[in-house]
Amino acid sequence: MHFKLLIAFVDDSKTEAVLTAARESGATGSTLISHARGEGISKHTTFFGLSLSTQRDVLLLLVEEHLSRRILERIADVGEFDDKPGTGIAIQIDVEDAVGVIHQAEELVEVVEEQL
């Protein structure tokens, strides 16, 4: 079984909705890194030296390759990445090898066979 790593940088107010959408689309789990800080095209505004930027969460999802695009698109829809600037981004990276995922692979065999 081949996997992709989806990495999503999400506004913290949308994290739960994005995680729920990813699960509904076929993701079997995730790792969440809280309180990351991102910077886009323009620098964040400060007020007396205090940053006014919103917090981001980083979501790591190891997903089966046949499900990855559907999950990625769903994350983008729910996170409104293409609709509103600064709401987040998501990327997909090929995974050459993975260990410790046998239980996930066993669960996904039926799902992937149904999709193909």
mmCIF file with all atom_site columns, C-alpha atoms in Angstrom:
data_model
loop_
_atom_site.group_PDB
_atom_site.id
_atom_site.type_symbol
_atom_site.label_atom_id
_atom_site.label_alt_id
_atom_site.label_comp_id
_atom_site.label_asym_id
_atom_site.label_entity_id
_atom_site.label_seq_id
_atom_site.pdbx_PDB_ins_code
_atom_site.Cartn_x
_atom_site.Cartn_y
_atom_site.Cartn_z
_atom_site.occupancy
_atom_site.B_iso_or_equiv
_atom_site.pdbx_formal_charge
_atom_site.auth_seq_id
_atom_site.auth_comp_id
_atom_site.auth_asym_id
_atom_site.auth_atom_id
_atom_site.pdbx_PDB_model_num
ATOM 1   C CA . MET A 1 1   ? 0.000   0.000  0.000  1.00 0.00 ? 1   MET A CA 1
ATOM 2   C CA . HIS A 1 2   ? 1.287   3.468  -0.879 1.00 0.00 ? 2   HIS A CA 1
ATOM 3   C CA . PHE A 1 3   ? 0.747   6.581  1.181  1.00 0.00 ? 3   PHE A CA 1
ATOM 4   C CA . LYS A 1 4   ? 0.784   10.351 0.791  1.00 0.00 ? 4   LYS A CA 1
ATOM 5   C CA . LEU A 1 5   ? 1.437   12.853 3.536  1.00 0.00 ? 5   LEU A CA 1
ATOM 6   C CA . LEU A 1 6   ? -1.029  15.716 3.592  1.00 0.00 ? 6   LEU A CA 1
ATOM 7   C CA . ILE A 1 7   ? 0.154   18.768 5.482  1.00 0.00 ? 7   ILE A CA 1
ATOM 8   C CA . ALA A 1 8   ? -2.425  21.461 6.157  1.00 0.00 ? 8   ALA A CA 1
ATOM 9   C CA . PHE A 1 9   ? -1.745  24.818 7.744  1.00 0.00 ? 9   PHE A CA 1
ATOM 10  C CA . VAL A 1 10  ? -5.149  25.791 9.089  1.00 0.00 ? 10  VAL A CA 1
ATOM 11  C CA . ASP A 1 11  ? -6.576  28.768 10.946 1.00 0.00 ? 11  ASP A CA 1
ATOM 12  C CA . ASP A 1 12  ? -7.143  27.437 14.457 1.00 0.00 ? 12  ASP A CA 1
ATOM 13  C CA . SER A 1 13  ? -10.842 28.341 14.339 1.00 0.00 ? 13  SER A CA 1
ATOM 14  C CA . LYS A 1 14  ? -11.311 25.852 11.456 1.00 0.00 ? 14  LYS A CA 1
ATOM 15  C CA . THR A 1 15  ? -9.198  22.960 12.750 1.00 0.00 ? 15  THR A CA 1
ATOM 16  C CA . GLU A 1 16  ? -12.041 20.802 14.061 1.00 0.00 ? 16  GLU A CA 1
ATOM 17  C CA . ALA A 1 17  ? -14.138 21.250 10.919 1.00 0.00 ? 17  ALA A CA 1
ATOM 18  C CA . VAL A 1 18  ? -11.164 20.378 8.697  1.00 0.00 ? 18  VAL A CA 1
ATOM 19  C CA . LEU A 1 19  ? -10.329 17.283 10.774 1.00 0.00 ? 19  LEU A CA 1
ATOM 20  C CA . THR A 1 20  ? -13.941 16.110 10.617 1.00 0.00 ? 20  THR A CA 1
ATOM 21  C CA . ALA A 1 21  ? -14.059 16.626 6.842  1.00 0.00 ? 21  ALA A CA 1
ATOM 22  C CA . ALA A 1 22  ? -10.784 14.733 6.388  1.00 0.00 ? 22  ALA A CA 1
ATOM 23  C CA . ARG A 1 23  ? -12.109 11.770 8.383  1.00 0.00 ? 23  ARG A CA 1
ATOM 24  C CA . GLU A 1 24  ? -15.374 11.754 6.447  1.00 0.00 ? 24  GLU A CA 1
ATOM 25  C CA . SER A 1 25  ? -13.338 11.706 3.214  1.00 0.00 ? 25  SER A CA 1
ATOM 26  C CA . GLY A 1 26  ? -11.258 8.679  4.217  1.00 0.00 ? 26  GLY A CA 1
ATOM 27  C CA . ALA A 1 27  ? -8.463  9.835  6.529  1.00 0.00 ? 27  ALA A CA 1
ATOM 28  C CA . THR A 1 28  ? -7.956  7.365  9.355  1.00 0.00 ? 28  THR A CA 1
ATOM 29  C CA . GLY A 1 29  ? -6.096  9.649  11.727 1.00 0.00 ? 29  GLY A CA 1
ATOM 30  C CA . SER A 1 30  ? -4.005  12.765 12.076 1.00 0.00 ? 30  SER A CA 1
ATOM 31  C CA . THR A 1 31  ? -1.350  14.516 14.091 1.00 0.00 ? 31  THR A CA 1
ATOM 32  C CA . LEU A 1 32  ? -2.032  18.071 15.199 1.00 0.00 ? 32  LEU A CA 1
ATOM 33  C CA . ILE A 1 33  ? 0.655   20.628 15.979 1.00 0.00 ? 33  ILE A CA 1
ATOM 34  C CA . SER A 1 34  ? -0.920  23.610 17.720 1.00 0.00 ? 34  SER A CA 1
ATOM 35  C CA . HIS A 1 35  ? 0.010   27.276 17.862 1.00 0.00 ? 35  HIS A CA 1
ATOM 36  C CA . ALA A 1 36  ? 2.149   27.571 14.767 1.00 0.00 ? 36  ALA A CA 1
ATOM 37  C CA . ARG A 1 37  ? 2.665   30.987 13.271 1.00 0.00 ? 37  ARG A CA 1
ATOM 38  C CA . GLY A 1 38  ? 2.503   31.664 9.561  1.00 0.00 ? 38  GLY A CA 1
ATOM 39  C CA . GLU A 1 39  ? 3.326   34.635 7.426  1.00 0.00 ? 39  GLU A CA 1
ATOM 40  C CA . GLY A 1 40  ? 1.976   35.254 3.949  1.00 0.00 ? 40  GLY A CA 1
ATOM 41  C CA . ILE A 1 41  ? 2.652   37.882 1.318  1.00 0.00 ? 41  ILE A CA 1
ATOM 42  C CA . SER A 1 42  ? 2.222   40.809 3.681  1.00 0.00 ? 42  SER A CA 1
ATOM 43  C CA . LYS A 1 43  ? 3.747   41.007 7.150  1.00 0.00 ? 43  LYS A CA 1
ATOM 44  C CA . HIS A 1 44  ? 1.529   40.752 10.230 1.00 0.00 ? 44  HIS A CA 1
ATOM 45  C CA . THR A 1 45  ? 0.363   43.914 11.873 1.00 0.00 ? 45  THR A CA 1
ATOM 46  C CA . THR A 1 46  ? 1.700   44.745 15.313 1.00 0.00 ? 46  THR A CA 1
ATOM 47  C CA . PHE A 1 47  ? 0.261   46.965 17.999 1.00 0.00 ? 47  PHE A CA 1
ATOM 48  C CA . PHE A 1 48  ? 2.818   48.283 20.476 1.00 0.00 ? 48  PHE A CA 1
ATOM 49  C CA . GLY A 1 49  ? 5.047   45.322 19.640 1.00 0.00 ? 49  GLY A CA 1
ATOM 50  C CA . LEU A 1 50  ? 2.313   42.700 20.057 1.00 0.00 ? 50  LEU A CA 1
ATOM 51  C CA . SER A 1 51  ? 1.553   40.593 17.015 1.00 0.00 ? 51  SER A CA 1
ATOM 52  C CA . LEU A 1 52  ? -2.048  40.632 15.819 1.00 0.00 ? 52  LEU A CA 1
ATOM 53  C CA . SER A 1 53  ? -1.676  37.484 13.716 1.00 0.00 ? 53  SER A CA 1
ATOM 54  C CA . THR A 1 54  ? -3.987  34.547 14.263 1.00 0.00 ? 54  THR A CA 1
ATOM 55  C CA . GLN A 1 55  ? -2.691  31.189 15.397 1.00 0.00 ? 55  GLN A CA 1
ATOM 56  C CA . ARG A 1 56  ? -2.400  28.323 12.964 1.00 0.00 ? 56  ARG A CA 1
ATOM 57  C CA . ASP A 1 57  ? -2.548  24.615 13.495 1.00 0.00 ? 57  ASP A CA 1
ATOM 58  C CA . VAL A 1 58  ? -0.503  22.196 11.423 1.00 0.00 ? 58  VAL A CA 1
ATOM 59  C CA . LEU A 1 59  ? -2.303  18.959 10.540 1.00 0.00 ? 59  LEU A CA 1
ATOM 60  C CA . LEU A 1 60  ? -0.329  15.928 9.386  1.00 0.00 ? 60  LEU A CA 1
ATOM 61  C CA . LEU A 1 61  ? -2.360  13.186 7.738  1.00 0.00 ? 61  LEU A CA 1
ATOM 62  C CA . LEU A 1 62  ? -0.845  9.982  6.396  1.00 0.00 ? 62  LEU A CA 1
ATOM 63  C CA . VAL A 1 63  ? -3.420  8.785  3.862  1.00 0.00 ? 63  VAL A CA 1
ATOM 64  C CA . GLU A 1 64  ? -3.707  6.090  1.215  1.00 0.00 ? 64  GLU A CA 1
ATOM 65  C CA . GLU A 1 65  ? -2.670  7.498  -2.163 1.00 0.00 ? 65  GLU A CA 1
ATOM 66  C CA . HIS A 1 66  ? -5.955  6.712  -3.947 1.00 0.00 ? 66  HIS A CA 1
ATOM 67  C CA . LEU A 1 67  ? -7.871  8.737  -1.343 1.00 0.00 ? 67  LEU A CA 1
ATOM 68  C CA . SER A 1 68  ? -5.401  11.595 -1.032 1.00 0.00 ? 68  SER A CA 1
ATOM 69  C CA . ARG A 1 69  ? -6.718  13.977 -3.693 1.00 0.00 ? 69  ARG A CA 1
ATOM 70  C CA . ARG A 1 70  ? -10.307 13.707 -2.474 1.00 0.00 ? 70  ARG A CA 1
ATOM 71  C CA . ILE A 1 71  ? -9.199  14.402 1.105  1.00 0.00 ? 71  ILE A CA 1
ATOM 72  C CA . LEU A 1 72  ? -6.987  17.311 0.005  1.00 0.00 ? 72  LEU A CA 1
ATOM 73  C CA . GLU A 1 73  ? -9.832  18.929 -1.941 1.00 0.00 ? 73  GLU A CA 1
ATOM 74  C CA . ARG A 1 74  ? -12.259 18.473 0.944  1.00 0.00 ? 74  ARG A CA 1
ATOM 75  C CA . ILE A 1 75  ? -9.792  20.065 3.374  1.00 0.00 ? 75  ILE A CA 1
ATOM 76  C CA . ALA A 1 76  ? -9.451  23.045 1.020  1.00 0.00 ? 76  ALA A CA 1
ATOM 77  C CA . ASP A 1 77  ? -13.236 23.422 0.703  1.00 0.00 ? 77  ASP A CA 1
ATOM 78  C CA . VAL A 1 78  ? -13.955 23.294 4.426  1.00 0.00 ? 78  VAL A CA 1
ATOM 79  C CA . GLY A 1 79  ? -10.966 25.477 5.288  1.00 0.00 ? 79  GLY A CA 1
ATOM 80  C CA . GLU A 1 80  ? -11.997 27.972 2.575  1.00 0.00 ? 80  GLU A CA 1
ATOM 81  C CA . PHE A 1 81  ? -8.372  28.124 1.406  1.00 0.00 ? 81  PHE A CA 1
ATOM 82  C CA . ASP A 1 82  ? -9.190  29.347 -2.111 1.00 0.00 ? 82  ASP A CA 1
ATOM 83  C CA . ASP A 1 83  ? -12.089 31.589 -1.066 1.00 0.00 ? 83  ASP A CA 1
ATOM 84  C CA . LYS A 1 84  ? -10.489 33.802 1.584  1.00 0.00 ? 84  LYS A CA 1
ATOM 85  C CA . PRO A 1 85  ? -6.837  34.909 1.644  1.00 0.00 ? 85  PRO A CA 1
ATOM 86  C CA . GLY A 1 86  ? -4.850  33.868 4.703  1.00 0.00 ? 86  GLY A CA 1
ATOM 87  C CA . THR A 1 87  ? -7.130  31.024 5.803  1.00 0.00 ? 87  THR A CA 1
ATOM 88  C CA . GLY A 1 88  ? -4.588  28.280 5.129  1.00 0.00 ? 88  GLY A CA 1
ATOM 89  C CA . ILE A 1 89  ? -2.889  26.011 2.657  1.00 0.00 ? 89  ILE A CA 1
ATOM 90  C CA . ALA A 1 90  ? -2.541  22.277 2.195  1.00 0.00 ? 90  ALA A CA 1
ATOM 91  C CA . ILE A 1 91  ? 0.111   20.285 0.382  1.00 0.00 ? 91  ILE A CA 1
ATOM 92  C CA . GLN A 1 92  ? 0.629   16.655 -0.565 1.00 0.00 ? 92  GLN A CA 1
ATOM 93  C CA . ILE A 1 93  ? 3.949   14.832 -0.407 1.00 0.00 ? 93  ILE A CA 1
ATOM 94  C CA . ASP A 1 94  ? 4.800   11.344 -1.657 1.00 0.00 ? 94  ASP A CA 1
ATOM 95  C CA . VAL A 1 95  ? 5.822   8.922  1.072  1.00 0.00 ? 95  VAL A CA 1
ATOM 96  C CA . GLU A 1 96  ? 8.533   6.534  -0.008 1.00 0.00 ? 96  GLU A CA 1
ATOM 97  C CA . ASP A 1 97  ? 8.107   4.125  2.906  1.00 0.00 ? 97  ASP A CA 1
ATOM 98  C CA . ALA A 1 98  ? 6.273   3.914  6.221  1.00 0.00 ? 98  ALA A CA 1
ATOM 99  C CA . VAL A 1 99  ? 6.336   1.597  9.221  1.00 0.00 ? 99  VAL A CA 1
ATOM 100 C CA . GLY A 1 100 ? 3.850   1.300  12.044 1.00 0.00 ? 100 GLY A CA 1
ATOM 101 C CA . VAL A 1 101 ? 0.852   1.613  9.746  1.00 0.00 ? 101 VAL A CA 1
ATOM 102 C CA . ILE A 1 102 ? -0.194  -2.028 9.391  1.00 0.00 ? 102 ILE A CA 1
ATOM 103 C CA . HIS A 1 103 ? -3.455  -1.465 11.264 1.00 0.00 ? 103 HIS A CA 1
ATOM 104 C CA . GLN A 1 104 ? -4.285  1.505  9.034  1.00 0.00 ? 104 GLN A CA 1
ATOM 105 C CA . ALA A 1 105 ? -3.450  -0.519 5.921  1.00 0.00 ? 105 ALA A CA 1
ATOM 106 C CA . GLU A 1 106 ? -5.719  -3.368 7.019  1.00 0.00 ? 106 GLU A CA 1
ATOM 107 C CA . GLU A 1 107 ? -8.609  -0.941 7.559  1.00 0.00 ? 107 GLU A CA 1
ATOM 108 C CA . LEU A 1 108 ? -8.081  0.743  4.201  1.00 0.00 ? 108 LEU A CA 1
ATOM 109 C CA . VAL A 1 109 ? -7.929  -2.363 1.990  1.00 0.00 ? 109 VAL A CA 1
ATOM 110 C CA . GLU A 1 110 ? -11.713 -2.629 1.711  1.00 0.00 ? 110 GLU A CA 1
ATOM 111 C CA . VAL A 1 111 ? -12.199 1.111  1.223  1.00 0.00 ? 111 VAL A CA 1
ATOM 112 C CA . VAL A 1 112 ? -9.616  1.311  -1.567 1.00 0.00 ? 112 VAL A CA 1
ATOM 113 C CA . GLU A 1 113 ? -10.967 -1.792 -3.312 1.00 0.00 ? 113 GLU A CA 1
ATOM 114 C CA . GLU A 1 114 ? -14.445 -0.216 -3.334 1.00 0.00 ? 114 GLU A CA 1
ATOM 115 C CA . GLN A 1 115 ? -13.021 2.963  -4.866 1.00 0.00 ? 115 GLN A CA 1
ATOM 116 C CA . LEU A 1 116 ? -11.244 1.124  -7.688 1.00 0.00 ? 116 LEU A CA 1
#
